Short mmCIF file of C-alpha atoms in Angstrom, two decimals:
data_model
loop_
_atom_site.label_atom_id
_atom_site.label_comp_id
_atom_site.label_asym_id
_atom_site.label_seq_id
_atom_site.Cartn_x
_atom_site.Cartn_y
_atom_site.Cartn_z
CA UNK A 1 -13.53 57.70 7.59
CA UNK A 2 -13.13 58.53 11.41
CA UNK A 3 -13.01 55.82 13.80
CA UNK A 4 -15.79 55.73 16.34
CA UNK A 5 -15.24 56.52 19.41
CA UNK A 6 -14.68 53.54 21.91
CA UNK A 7 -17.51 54.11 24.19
CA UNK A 8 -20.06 54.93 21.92
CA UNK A 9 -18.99 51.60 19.92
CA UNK A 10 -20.15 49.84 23.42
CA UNK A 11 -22.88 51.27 24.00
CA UNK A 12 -24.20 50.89 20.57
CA UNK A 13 -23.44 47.17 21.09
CA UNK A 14 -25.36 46.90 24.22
CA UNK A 15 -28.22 48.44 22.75
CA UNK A 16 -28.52 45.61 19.57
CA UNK A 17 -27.69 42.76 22.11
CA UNK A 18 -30.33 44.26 24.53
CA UNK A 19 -32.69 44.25 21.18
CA UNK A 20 -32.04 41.01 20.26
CA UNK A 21 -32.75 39.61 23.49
CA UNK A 22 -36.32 41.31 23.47
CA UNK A 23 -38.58 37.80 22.41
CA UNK A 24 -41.72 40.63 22.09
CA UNK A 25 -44.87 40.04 23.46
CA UNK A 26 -47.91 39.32 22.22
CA UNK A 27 -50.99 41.17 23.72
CA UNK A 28 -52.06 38.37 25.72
CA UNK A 29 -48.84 38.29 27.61
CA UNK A 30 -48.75 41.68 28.57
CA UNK A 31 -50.80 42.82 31.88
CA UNK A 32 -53.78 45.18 31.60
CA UNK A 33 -53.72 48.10 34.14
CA UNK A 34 -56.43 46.28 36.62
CA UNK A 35 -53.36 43.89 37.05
CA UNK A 36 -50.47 45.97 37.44
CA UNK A 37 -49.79 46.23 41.03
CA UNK A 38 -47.62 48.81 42.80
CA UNK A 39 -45.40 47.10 45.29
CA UNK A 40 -43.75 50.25 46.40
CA UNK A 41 -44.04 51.12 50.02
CA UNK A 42 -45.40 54.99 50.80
CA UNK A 43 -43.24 57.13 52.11
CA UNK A 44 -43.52 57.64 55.58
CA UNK A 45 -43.51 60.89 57.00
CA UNK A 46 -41.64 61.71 59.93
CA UNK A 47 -45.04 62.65 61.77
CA UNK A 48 -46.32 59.97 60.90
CA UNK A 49 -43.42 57.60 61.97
CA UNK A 50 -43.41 59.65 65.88
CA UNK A 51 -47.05 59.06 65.46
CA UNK A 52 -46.81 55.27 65.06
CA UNK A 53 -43.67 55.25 68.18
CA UNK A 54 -44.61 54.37 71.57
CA UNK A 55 -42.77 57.30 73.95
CA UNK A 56 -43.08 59.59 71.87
CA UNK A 57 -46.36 60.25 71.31
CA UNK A 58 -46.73 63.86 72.99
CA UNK A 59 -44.37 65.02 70.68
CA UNK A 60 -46.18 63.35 67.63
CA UNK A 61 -49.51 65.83 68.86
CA UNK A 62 -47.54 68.74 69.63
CA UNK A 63 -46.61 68.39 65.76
CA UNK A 64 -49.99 67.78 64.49
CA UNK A 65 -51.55 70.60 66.99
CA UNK A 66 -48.82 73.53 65.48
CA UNK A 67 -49.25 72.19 61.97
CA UNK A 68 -45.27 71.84 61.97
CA UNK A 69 -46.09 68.57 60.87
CA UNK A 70 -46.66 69.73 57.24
CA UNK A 71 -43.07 70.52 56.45
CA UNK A 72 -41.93 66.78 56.93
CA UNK A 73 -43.59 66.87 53.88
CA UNK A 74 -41.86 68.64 51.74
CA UNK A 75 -38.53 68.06 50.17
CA UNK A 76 -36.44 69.74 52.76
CA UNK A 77 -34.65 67.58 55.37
CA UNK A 78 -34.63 68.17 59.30
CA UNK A 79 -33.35 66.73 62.52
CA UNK A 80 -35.82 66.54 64.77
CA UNK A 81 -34.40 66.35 68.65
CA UNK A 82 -37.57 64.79 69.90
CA UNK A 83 -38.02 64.98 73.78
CA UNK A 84 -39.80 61.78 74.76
CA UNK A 85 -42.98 61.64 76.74
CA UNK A 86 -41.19 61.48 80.16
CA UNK A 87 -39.14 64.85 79.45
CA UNK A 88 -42.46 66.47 79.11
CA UNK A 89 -44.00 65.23 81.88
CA UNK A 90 -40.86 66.00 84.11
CA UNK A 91 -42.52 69.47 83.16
CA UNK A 92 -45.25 69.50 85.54
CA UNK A 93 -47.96 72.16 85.37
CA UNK A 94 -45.49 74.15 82.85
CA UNK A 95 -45.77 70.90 80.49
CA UNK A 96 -49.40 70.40 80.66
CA UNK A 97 -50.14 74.07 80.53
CA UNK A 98 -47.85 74.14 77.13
CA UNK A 99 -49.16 70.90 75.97
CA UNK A 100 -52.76 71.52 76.79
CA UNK A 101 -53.28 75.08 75.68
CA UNK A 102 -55.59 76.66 72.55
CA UNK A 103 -52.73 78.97 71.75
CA UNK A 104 -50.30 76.67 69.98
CA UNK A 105 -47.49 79.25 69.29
CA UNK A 106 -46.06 78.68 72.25
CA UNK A 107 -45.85 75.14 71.86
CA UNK A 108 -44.33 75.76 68.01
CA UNK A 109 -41.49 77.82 69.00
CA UNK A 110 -40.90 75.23 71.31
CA UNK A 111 -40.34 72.49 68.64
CA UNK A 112 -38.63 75.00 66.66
CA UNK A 113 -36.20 75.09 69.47
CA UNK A 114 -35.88 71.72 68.66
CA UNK A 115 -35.63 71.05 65.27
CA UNK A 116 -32.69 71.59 63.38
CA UNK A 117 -31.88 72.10 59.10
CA UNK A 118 -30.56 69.07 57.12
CA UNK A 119 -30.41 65.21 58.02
CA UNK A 120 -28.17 64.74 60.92
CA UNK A 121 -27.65 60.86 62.62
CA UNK A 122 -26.16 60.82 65.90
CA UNK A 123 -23.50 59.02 64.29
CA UNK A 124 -22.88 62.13 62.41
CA UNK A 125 -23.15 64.00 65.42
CA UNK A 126 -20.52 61.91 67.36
CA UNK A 127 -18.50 61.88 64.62
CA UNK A 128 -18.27 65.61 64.31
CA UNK A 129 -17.46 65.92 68.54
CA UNK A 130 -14.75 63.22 67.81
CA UNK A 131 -13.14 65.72 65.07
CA UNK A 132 -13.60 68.60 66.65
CA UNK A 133 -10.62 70.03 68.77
CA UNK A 134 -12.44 71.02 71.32
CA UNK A 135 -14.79 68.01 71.82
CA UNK A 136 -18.07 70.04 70.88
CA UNK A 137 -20.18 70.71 68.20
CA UNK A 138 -22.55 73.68 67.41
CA UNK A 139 -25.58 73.66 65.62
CA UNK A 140 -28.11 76.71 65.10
CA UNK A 141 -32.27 75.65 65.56
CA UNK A 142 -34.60 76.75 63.32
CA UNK A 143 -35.39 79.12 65.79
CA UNK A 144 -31.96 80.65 65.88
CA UNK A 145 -30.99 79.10 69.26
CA UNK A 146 -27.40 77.48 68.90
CA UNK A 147 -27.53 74.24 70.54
CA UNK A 148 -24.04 72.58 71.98
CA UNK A 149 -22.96 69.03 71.28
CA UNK A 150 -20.94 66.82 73.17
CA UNK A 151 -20.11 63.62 74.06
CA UNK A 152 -19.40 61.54 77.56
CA UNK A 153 -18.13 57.99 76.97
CA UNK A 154 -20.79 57.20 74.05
CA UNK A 155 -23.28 59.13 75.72
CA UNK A 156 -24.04 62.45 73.79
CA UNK A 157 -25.45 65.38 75.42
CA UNK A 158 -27.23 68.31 73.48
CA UNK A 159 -27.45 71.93 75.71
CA UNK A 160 -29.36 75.05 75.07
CA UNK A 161 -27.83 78.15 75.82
CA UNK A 162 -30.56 78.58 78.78
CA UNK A 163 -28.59 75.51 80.43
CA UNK A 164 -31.45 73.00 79.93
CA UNK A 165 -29.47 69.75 78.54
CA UNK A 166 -30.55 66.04 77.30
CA UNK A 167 -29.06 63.47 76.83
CA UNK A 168 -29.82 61.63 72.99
CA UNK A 169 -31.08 58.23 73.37
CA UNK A 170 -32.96 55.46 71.78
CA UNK A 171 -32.58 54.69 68.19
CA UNK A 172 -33.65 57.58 65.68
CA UNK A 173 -36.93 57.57 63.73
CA UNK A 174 -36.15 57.90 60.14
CA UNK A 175 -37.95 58.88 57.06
CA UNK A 176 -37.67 59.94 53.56
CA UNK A 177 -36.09 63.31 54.22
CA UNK A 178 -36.11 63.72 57.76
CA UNK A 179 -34.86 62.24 60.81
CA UNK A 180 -36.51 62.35 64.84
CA UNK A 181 -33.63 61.68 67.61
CA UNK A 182 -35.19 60.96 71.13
CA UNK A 183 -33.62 62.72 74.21
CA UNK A 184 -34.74 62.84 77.86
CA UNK A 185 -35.19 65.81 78.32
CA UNK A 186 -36.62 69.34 76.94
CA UNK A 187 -34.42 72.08 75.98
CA UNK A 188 -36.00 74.91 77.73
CA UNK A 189 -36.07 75.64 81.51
CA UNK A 190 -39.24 76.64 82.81
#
């Protein structure tokens, strides 16, 4: 006879003390569906959770308007670098006129300059900088614009290859899959 192996020997005695543990129920004791209740939260969306985030709220519409907001969706993460309702209106006409217009592809490209692949913290972010040997990081936009990363004091600044630069700030936005950082300012000149 061969001996058993070890861990299969445990795990077979789990299972009979896990039995034998099992009083049964009887049919009374067990809930009918009308009673079960599901105490797990939804998942947010990241729309939704710029949409519920004071100073941000431009942002939040400029998603819903493009119908960008669909892929927070999905199962893909993203990194949303979210300029905050003062960065657009520092805009002017250009902002209102981007903002406020039928033609939303402008606007999308615009977010797509802004939104980057994969689930990115600014911790991560600073971390990466602090690594690095030149004190920068580089990370390519959905759009294909490679956006610059560094850091002054704890301060980190994001620039776009046009010049424009921001400065992260205020906690992120999380949710399931994706992530929304705040900065003050829009990555585009206009």
């Amino acid at each position: 006879m061969r001996p058993m192996n070890p861990t299969l020997a445990l795990l077979a005695a789990c299972t009979l003390a896990l039995g034998a543990c099992s009083g049964g129920t009887s049919p009374s004791d067990e809930a009918s569906p009308a009673e079960v209740v599901d105490l797990t939260p939804e998942a947010e969306t990241l729309a939704t959770a710029l949409d519920n985030t004071d100073g941000v709220q431009t942002m939040a519409e400029a998603l819903k308007e493009t119908g960008i907001a669909g892929i927070f969706q999905g199962k893909g993460s993203y990194t949303l670098l979210a300029p905050d309702d003062d960065a657009f209106a520092a805009l002017g006409d250009a902002g209102k006129a981007l903002t406020g217009s039928s033609d939303h592809a402008a606007l999308a490209a615009l977010i797509k300059d802004h939104l980057l692949p994969g689930y990115v913290t600014p911790q991560d972010l600073g971390a990466a900088i602090d690594a690095s040997d030149n004190g920068q990081v580089t990370m390519t936009t959905l759009s294909g614009q490679v956006l610059t990363f560094t850091r002054s004091g704890d301060a980190i600044t994001v620039s776009a290859p046009d010049g424009s630069q921001a400065t992260l700030e205020a906690d992120p936005l999380t949710a399931e899959t994706s992530i929304a950082i705040p900065i003050d300012g829009v990555l585009r000149k206009f």
